[in-house]
Short mmCIF file of C-alpha atoms in Angstrom, two decimals:
data_model
loop_
_atom_site.label_atom_id
_atom_site.label_comp_id
_atom_site.label_asym_id
_atom_site.label_seq_id
_atom_site.Cartn_x
_atom_site.Cartn_y
_atom_site.Cartn_z
CA MET X 48 8.85 22.41 29.61
CA GLU X 49 9.48 18.77 29.58
CA ARG X 50 11.84 17.05 32.85
CA TYR X 51 13.75 13.58 32.53
CA ASN X 52 14.95 11.19 34.94
CA ILE X 53 16.29 7.86 34.99
CA ILE X 54 16.14 6.46 38.12
CA ALA X 55 17.38 2.17 39.03
CA ALA X 56 17.07 -0.86 41.24
CA ASP X 57 18.68 -0.51 44.80
CA LYS X 58 21.87 -3.33 44.43
CA THR X 59 20.30 -5.66 47.23
CA GLY X 60 18.01 -8.72 46.73
CA SER X 61 16.04 -10.79 44.75
CA PHE X 62 14.00 -8.72 40.70
CA GLN X 63 11.21 -9.02 42.11
CA GLU X 64 12.42 -7.69 45.32
CA ARG X 65 14.21 -4.68 43.55
CA LEU X 66 11.48 -4.39 41.36
CA ALA X 67 8.43 -4.02 44.26
CA ARG X 68 10.84 -1.42 46.54
CA LEU X 69 11.36 0.53 42.25
CA SER X 70 7.61 0.61 42.34
CA LEU X 71 7.66 2.81 45.28
CA THR X 72 9.99 5.16 44.20
CA VAL X 73 8.55 5.39 41.27
CA ALA X 74 5.02 5.91 43.43
CA GLN X 75 6.43 8.71 44.86
CA TYR X 76 8.03 10.72 41.84
CA LEU X 77 5.15 10.49 39.98
CA ASP X 78 2.89 11.88 42.95
CA SER X 79 5.26 14.51 43.26
CA GLU X 80 5.67 15.27 39.25
CA LYS X 81 1.71 15.56 40.10
CA GLN X 82 2.03 18.07 42.43
CA ALA X 83 4.25 19.92 39.61
CA GLY X 84 1.48 19.39 36.66
CA ARG X 85 3.03 17.34 35.26
CA GLN X 86 2.30 13.60 34.07
CA LEU X 87 4.46 10.76 32.00
CA HIS X 88 4.52 10.55 28.76
CA TYR X 89 6.80 8.16 28.11
CA THR X 90 9.56 5.15 29.74
CA LYS X 91 12.13 2.95 28.49
CA VAL X 92 13.44 0.32 30.96
CA PHE X 93 17.00 -1.78 30.95
CA LEU X 94 17.02 -5.21 31.96
CA SER X 95 19.81 -7.21 32.42
CA ASP X 96 18.84 -10.40 31.88
CA ALA X 97 15.42 -9.91 29.02
CA GLN X 98 14.78 -14.11 29.30
CA ASN X 99 14.61 -14.48 32.65
CA GLN X 100 13.48 -10.61 33.80
CA TYR X 101 10.62 -9.11 31.72
CA GLN X 102 7.59 -11.50 32.84
CA LYS X 103 8.34 -10.85 36.66
CA LEU X 104 9.08 -6.94 35.40
CA VAL X 105 5.03 -7.69 33.31
CA ASP X 106 3.27 -9.00 36.65
CA SER X 107 4.72 -6.79 38.89
CA VAL X 108 3.02 -3.20 40.06
CA LEU X 109 5.14 -1.71 38.55
CA TYR X 110 3.65 -2.45 35.08
CA GLN X 111 0.03 -2.69 36.05
CA GLU X 112 -0.02 0.33 37.94
CA LEU X 113 2.21 3.54 37.52
CA LEU X 114 4.13 2.85 34.16
CA GLY X 115 1.52 0.82 31.63
CA ASP X 116 -0.75 2.50 31.15
CA THR X 117 1.90 5.54 29.42
CA ALA X 118 4.31 4.23 26.50
CA ILE X 119 7.24 2.02 27.42
CA SER X 120 10.07 -0.01 25.50
CA VAL X 121 11.36 -2.73 27.29
CA VAL X 122 15.22 -3.59 26.54
CA GLU X 123 18.34 -5.58 27.57
CA GLN X 124 20.90 -3.11 27.32
CA ALA X 125 22.44 -4.36 31.76
CA PRO X 126 22.97 -0.94 33.69
CA VAL X 127 26.56 -1.68 34.82
CA ASP X 128 25.86 -0.34 37.93
CA GLY X 129 24.42 -3.97 38.70
CA SER X 130 20.94 -2.27 39.50
CA LYS X 131 19.38 -5.08 37.27
CA ILE X 132 16.78 -2.53 36.16
CA ALA X 133 16.79 1.38 35.35
CA LEU X 134 14.20 3.41 34.62
CA LEU X 135 14.62 6.43 31.97
CA MET X 136 10.95 8.78 32.67
CA LYS X 137 9.58 11.49 30.73
CA THR X 138 7.32 13.96 32.45
CA ALA X 139 5.13 17.01 30.44
CA GLU X 140 2.51 18.71 31.25
CA GLY X 141 -0.64 17.98 29.27
CA GLU X 142 -0.71 15.26 26.49
CA PRO X 143 2.28 14.62 24.60
CA ASP X 144 1.99 16.40 21.20
CA TYR X 145 4.64 13.47 19.55
CA LEU X 146 3.55 9.66 20.02
CA PHE X 147 6.29 6.75 21.30
CA HIS X 148 6.09 3.37 19.82
CA SER X 149 7.22 0.89 21.05
CA LEU X 150 8.41 -2.19 18.40
CA ARG X 151 8.71 -5.94 19.36
CA LEU X 152 8.92 -9.27 17.04
CA THR X 153 7.49 -12.31 18.24
CA ASP X 154 9.03 -16.18 18.09
CA GLY X 155 7.07 -17.25 15.44
CA GLU X 156 7.54 -14.12 13.67
CA THR X 157 11.03 -14.21 13.74
CA LYS X 158 12.26 -17.90 13.70
CA GLY X 159 14.53 -19.00 10.98
CA LEU X 160 14.85 -15.50 9.64
CA ASN X 161 18.08 -13.36 9.48
CA SER X 162 18.43 -9.53 10.21
CA TYR X 163 17.75 -8.16 7.61
CA THR X 164 14.36 -9.80 7.60
CA GLN X 165 13.32 -9.03 10.54
CA ALA X 166 14.00 -5.46 10.14
CA ILE X 167 12.28 -4.81 7.57
CA MET X 168 9.71 -6.36 9.13
CA LEU X 169 9.16 -4.18 11.56
CA PHE X 170 9.76 -1.48 10.00
CA GLU X 171 6.93 -2.72 7.87
CA LYS X 172 4.77 -2.72 10.66
CA TYR X 173 5.55 0.91 12.29
CA LEU X 174 4.81 2.25 7.90
CA ARG X 175 0.82 0.44 8.66
CA ILE X 176 0.57 2.04 11.96
CA MET X 177 1.36 5.90 10.28
CA LYS X 178 -0.23 5.07 6.61
CA ASP X 179 -3.43 4.38 9.12
CA ARG X 180 -3.31 7.96 11.13
CA GLY X 181 -2.32 9.53 7.11
CA LEU X 182 0.92 9.60 8.34
CA GLN X 183 3.89 10.64 6.13
CA LEU X 184 7.68 8.45 7.43
CA ALA X 185 10.38 11.70 5.98
CA THR X 186 7.85 14.35 7.84
CA HIS X 187 6.56 13.03 11.13
CA CYS X 188 9.07 10.25 12.10
CA VAL X 189 12.10 12.44 14.45
CA ARG X 190 13.62 9.68 16.23
CA THR X 191 14.20 6.25 15.90
CA TRP X 192 16.17 3.12 17.78
CA LEU X 193 17.73 0.05 16.51
CA TYR X 194 18.26 -2.65 18.76
CA VAL X 195 20.51 -5.51 16.99
CA GLY X 196 21.08 -8.62 18.85
CA ASP X 197 24.73 -10.15 18.07
CA ILE X 198 25.25 -6.61 16.77
CA ASP X 199 29.33 -7.31 15.20
CA ASN X 200 27.02 -9.61 12.84
CA ASN X 201 23.70 -8.73 11.99
CA TYR X 202 24.00 -4.93 11.82
CA ALA X 203 25.16 -5.14 8.44
CA GLY X 204 22.16 -6.67 7.27
CA VAL X 205 19.86 -4.32 9.94
CA VAL X 206 21.53 -0.65 7.56
CA LYS X 207 20.55 -2.72 4.76
CA ALA X 208 17.34 -3.40 5.42
CA ARG X 209 16.98 0.59 7.19
CA ASN X 210 18.48 1.81 3.35
CA ASP X 211 16.26 -0.13 1.14
CA ILE X 212 13.28 1.15 3.27
CA PHE X 213 13.91 5.17 2.98
CA GLN X 214 15.47 4.57 -0.56
CA ARG X 215 11.38 3.15 -1.24
CA TYR X 216 10.43 6.07 0.16
CA GLY X 217 12.11 8.41 -0.58
CA LEU X 218 14.93 9.60 2.19
CA THR X 219 17.79 9.82 0.29
CA ILE X 220 20.89 11.65 0.54
CA ASP X 221 19.37 14.35 -1.76
CA THR X 222 16.97 14.74 1.02
CA HIS X 223 17.24 13.97 4.92
CA PHE X 224 17.16 10.43 7.07
CA ILE X 225 16.92 10.81 10.47
CA ALA X 226 17.77 10.05 13.38
CA SER X 227 18.84 7.23 15.01
CA THR X 228 20.77 5.25 18.02
CA GLY X 229 21.74 1.25 16.23
CA ILE X 230 22.96 -0.13 19.04
CA GLY X 231 23.39 -3.79 21.03
CA GLY X 232 19.82 -4.65 22.67
CA LEU X 233 17.87 -7.78 22.79
CA THR X 234 14.41 -7.88 23.79
CA GLN X 235 12.39 -11.04 25.25
CA THR X 236 11.99 -12.36 22.09
CA ARG X 237 15.16 -15.44 22.28
CA SER X 238 14.99 -15.47 18.63
CA ALA X 239 15.02 -11.95 17.74
CA CYS X 240 17.84 -9.61 17.00
CA VAL X 241 16.41 -6.51 15.84
CA ALA X 242 13.81 -4.35 18.06
CA MET X 243 12.85 -0.53 17.06
CA ASP X 244 11.42 2.17 18.94
CA PHE X 245 9.96 4.80 16.73
CA LEU X 246 8.94 9.01 18.00
CA THR X 247 6.79 10.69 15.53
CA PHE X 248 5.49 13.84 15.63
CA PRO X 249 2.21 13.54 13.95
CA ASN X 250 1.85 18.03 14.08
CA ILE X 251 5.61 18.45 12.55
CA ARG X 252 6.63 20.08 9.50
CA GLU X 253 9.73 20.01 6.98
CA GLU X 254 10.73 23.16 7.73
CA ASP X 255 10.45 22.79 11.32
CA LYS X 256 13.23 21.07 11.94
CA THR X 257 16.97 21.27 10.91
CA TYR X 258 19.70 18.73 10.38
CA LEU X 259 22.84 18.83 12.18
CA LYS X 260 25.61 17.93 10.34
CA ALA X 261 28.82 19.50 12.27
CA LEU X 262 31.26 19.37 9.50
CA ASP X 263 33.69 19.93 10.98
CA HIS X 264 33.41 17.81 13.47
CA LEU X 265 31.42 15.24 11.45
CA ASN X 266 31.76 13.53 7.99
CA PRO X 267 28.31 12.33 6.83
CA THR X 268 27.06 9.36 7.24
CA HIS X 269 26.09 8.73 3.80
CA GLU X 270 29.89 8.04 3.01
CA TYR X 271 29.97 4.89 5.40
CA GLY X 272 27.08 3.37 3.73
CA VAL X 273 24.44 4.44 6.74
CA ALA X 274 21.28 6.31 6.77
CA PHE X 275 20.18 8.99 9.64
CA GLU X 276 21.31 12.19 10.97
CA ARG X 277 23.30 13.66 13.71
CA GLY X 278 20.81 15.01 15.35
CA THR X 279 17.37 16.78 14.32
CA ARG X 280 16.64 20.21 15.83
CA LEU X 281 13.25 20.81 16.31
CA THR X 282 11.42 24.37 16.88
CA LEU X 283 8.11 23.64 18.43
CA LYS X 284 5.33 26.89 19.76
CA ASP X 285 7.45 27.15 23.13
CA HIS X 286 10.73 25.84 22.77
CA GLN X 287 13.46 23.59 20.17
CA GLN X 288 13.93 20.21 21.13
CA PHE X 289 17.06 18.40 20.14
CA PHE X 290 16.91 14.75 19.60
CA ILE X 291 21.57 13.80 19.59
CA SER X 292 21.85 10.57 17.49
CA GLY X 293 23.69 7.70 19.44
CA THR X 294 27.06 8.86 18.88
CA ALA X 295 30.76 7.91 18.63
CA SER X 296 34.43 9.10 18.43
CA ILE X 297 35.26 10.22 15.45
CA ASP X 298 36.35 12.65 13.17
CA LYS X 299 35.60 14.37 10.41
CA HIS X 300 36.99 11.93 7.93
CA GLY X 301 34.86 8.79 9.75
CA ASN X 302 37.54 7.55 11.14
CA VAL X 303 37.47 5.36 14.43
CA ILE X 304 40.16 8.14 17.09
CA TYR X 305 41.22 7.15 19.93
CA VAL X 306 41.58 3.22 19.49
CA GLY X 307 41.61 2.02 22.97
CA ASP X 308 40.98 4.39 25.51
CA VAL X 309 38.03 4.65 26.30
CA MET X 310 38.44 8.46 28.90
CA LYS X 311 39.91 9.54 25.06
CA GLN X 312 37.24 7.98 23.56
CA ALA X 313 34.79 9.77 25.41
CA ALA X 314 36.28 13.06 26.13
CA ARG X 315 36.11 13.26 22.14
CA LEU X 316 31.93 11.91 21.06
CA LEU X 317 31.08 14.14 23.85
CA GLU X 318 32.59 17.24 21.54
CA ASN X 319 30.89 16.28 18.50
CA ILE X 320 28.33 16.20 20.24
CA GLY X 321 29.08 20.02 21.69
CA ALA X 322 29.72 20.07 17.97
CA LEU X 323 26.18 19.07 16.68
CA LEU X 324 24.16 21.25 19.51
CA LYS X 325 26.48 24.11 18.88
CA GLY X 326 24.90 24.02 14.56
CA GLY X 327 21.84 24.51 16.33
CA GLY X 328 22.22 26.80 18.71
CA ALA X 329 22.46 25.05 21.91
CA GLN X 330 24.67 23.73 24.72
CA MET X 331 26.00 21.16 26.55
CA SER X 332 24.13 23.28 29.44
CA ASP X 333 20.27 22.02 27.42
CA VAL X 334 20.80 18.59 27.65
CA LYS X 335 18.18 16.64 29.66
CA TYR X 336 19.51 13.34 29.58
CA PHE X 337 23.00 11.28 28.86
CA ILE X 338 22.03 7.54 26.97
CA ILE X 339 26.08 6.00 27.90
CA TYR X 340 26.66 2.46 25.91
CA LEU X 341 29.39 0.22 27.33
CA ARG X 342 30.42 -2.61 25.01
CA ASP X 343 33.77 -3.80 28.51
CA LEU X 344 31.76 -3.17 31.45
CA SER X 345 34.87 -3.14 33.00
CA ASP X 346 34.98 0.36 31.62
CA TYR X 347 31.85 1.78 33.72
CA ALA X 348 33.78 2.94 37.00
CA PRO X 349 35.73 5.72 35.36
CA VAL X 350 32.64 6.57 32.77
CA HIS X 351 30.78 7.31 35.72
CA ASP X 352 33.54 10.02 37.97
CA PHE X 353 33.67 11.54 35.20
CA MET X 354 29.90 11.67 33.76
CA ALA X 355 29.16 12.84 37.67
CA ARG X 356 32.61 15.12 37.53
CA ALA X 357 31.41 16.95 33.54
CA PHE X 358 27.79 16.97 33.66
CA PRO X 359 26.50 16.75 37.70
CA GLN X 360 23.39 18.00 37.67
CA VAL X 361 22.44 15.71 34.27
CA PRO X 362 20.64 12.76 34.64
CA ASN X 363 22.62 9.31 33.28
CA VAL X 364 22.17 5.68 32.88
CA ILE X 365 25.23 3.66 32.23
CA VAL X 366 24.15 0.00 30.26
CA GLN X 367 26.68 -2.17 28.77
CA ALA X 368 25.64 -2.53 24.74
CA LYS X 369 27.81 -3.00 21.86
CA VAL X 370 28.13 -0.38 19.51
CA CYS X 371 28.20 -1.14 16.09
CA ARG X 372 32.03 -0.11 15.44
CA PRO X 373 33.76 -2.89 17.61
CA GLU X 374 36.56 -0.72 18.32
CA TRP X 375 33.90 2.00 20.22
CA LEU X 376 33.69 1.48 22.79
CA ILE X 377 31.71 4.04 24.03
CA GLU X 378 28.58 5.82 22.65
CA MET X 379 26.14 8.21 23.63
CA GLU X 380 23.13 10.19 22.49
CA CYS X 381 21.19 12.75 24.11
CA VAL X 382 18.18 15.03 24.19
CA ALA X 383 17.88 18.79 24.60
CA ALA X 384 15.78 21.78 25.24
CA LYS X 385 16.10 25.40 25.61
CA SER X 386 12.73 28.45 25.36
CA ILE X 387 12.87 30.16 22.69
CA GLU X 388 12.68 33.45 23.15
#
């Protein structure tokens, strides 16, 4: 099965100096993965300052020689440990059986446009790619990430755009939605307030998917006007894969709970993730990585220490990114996998 790893730069020197040392670490890691029969499938890059770092990243050995030939997503969500750049890397045997698209808008496309219009443009870009490949949004798109600048003000426009696109293509409360994370994040494009990543499985069938609800812990998302699945299980040839959406401290009535207490919120959201996995026949020990989003970077130390104790073998990256409700201090997403016996 696939392997996920998180590699962060060290915490000394300029950004370019850190990039150079990170390149050596990544080269050594990919060489060891090659010897184990695995190759790089995609990388998510978390930057602390995309405006000043993006072009340096693109010009670097890390990007040009190690990462750039495979799918890559770059987003400004500052690693809270002070590393300036962190990588989530997926490796696996053989060629990927999925497509990973990271779609961004340019200054020429976005200037003067609100978050609704920018989100519609990105969805339509993706839909043109799907149409060219003979694929369907409802069947083949399994996971999305929606990065929203100034999320407290712009999220509503993105939600409306997704709702409108889904309605147009037959994704409703009577059919299904798509697992997703909608979270604060910026790109190298100064005027862009929305960016998106899409995970597509061209050979998946609807009967291979199970949508995870955990209604004893979480309410259906449509009850508060958003259109995404809490999680999706894919049944593939030899294993099942679980995509858990961005999950926060919420109860079965849709209420934010433990307002103002980041550690109680962390415990509750992990309980929610556990309930979603259990509903699909998995458990927390099947989790392969966590992405942890913090609203307030000063919450890093207790969250880091807690995750190190609770999940010492599971890679995680903690980044600063506002969640879509101001009362949520923390959100997590993850992927889990288990063999089919």
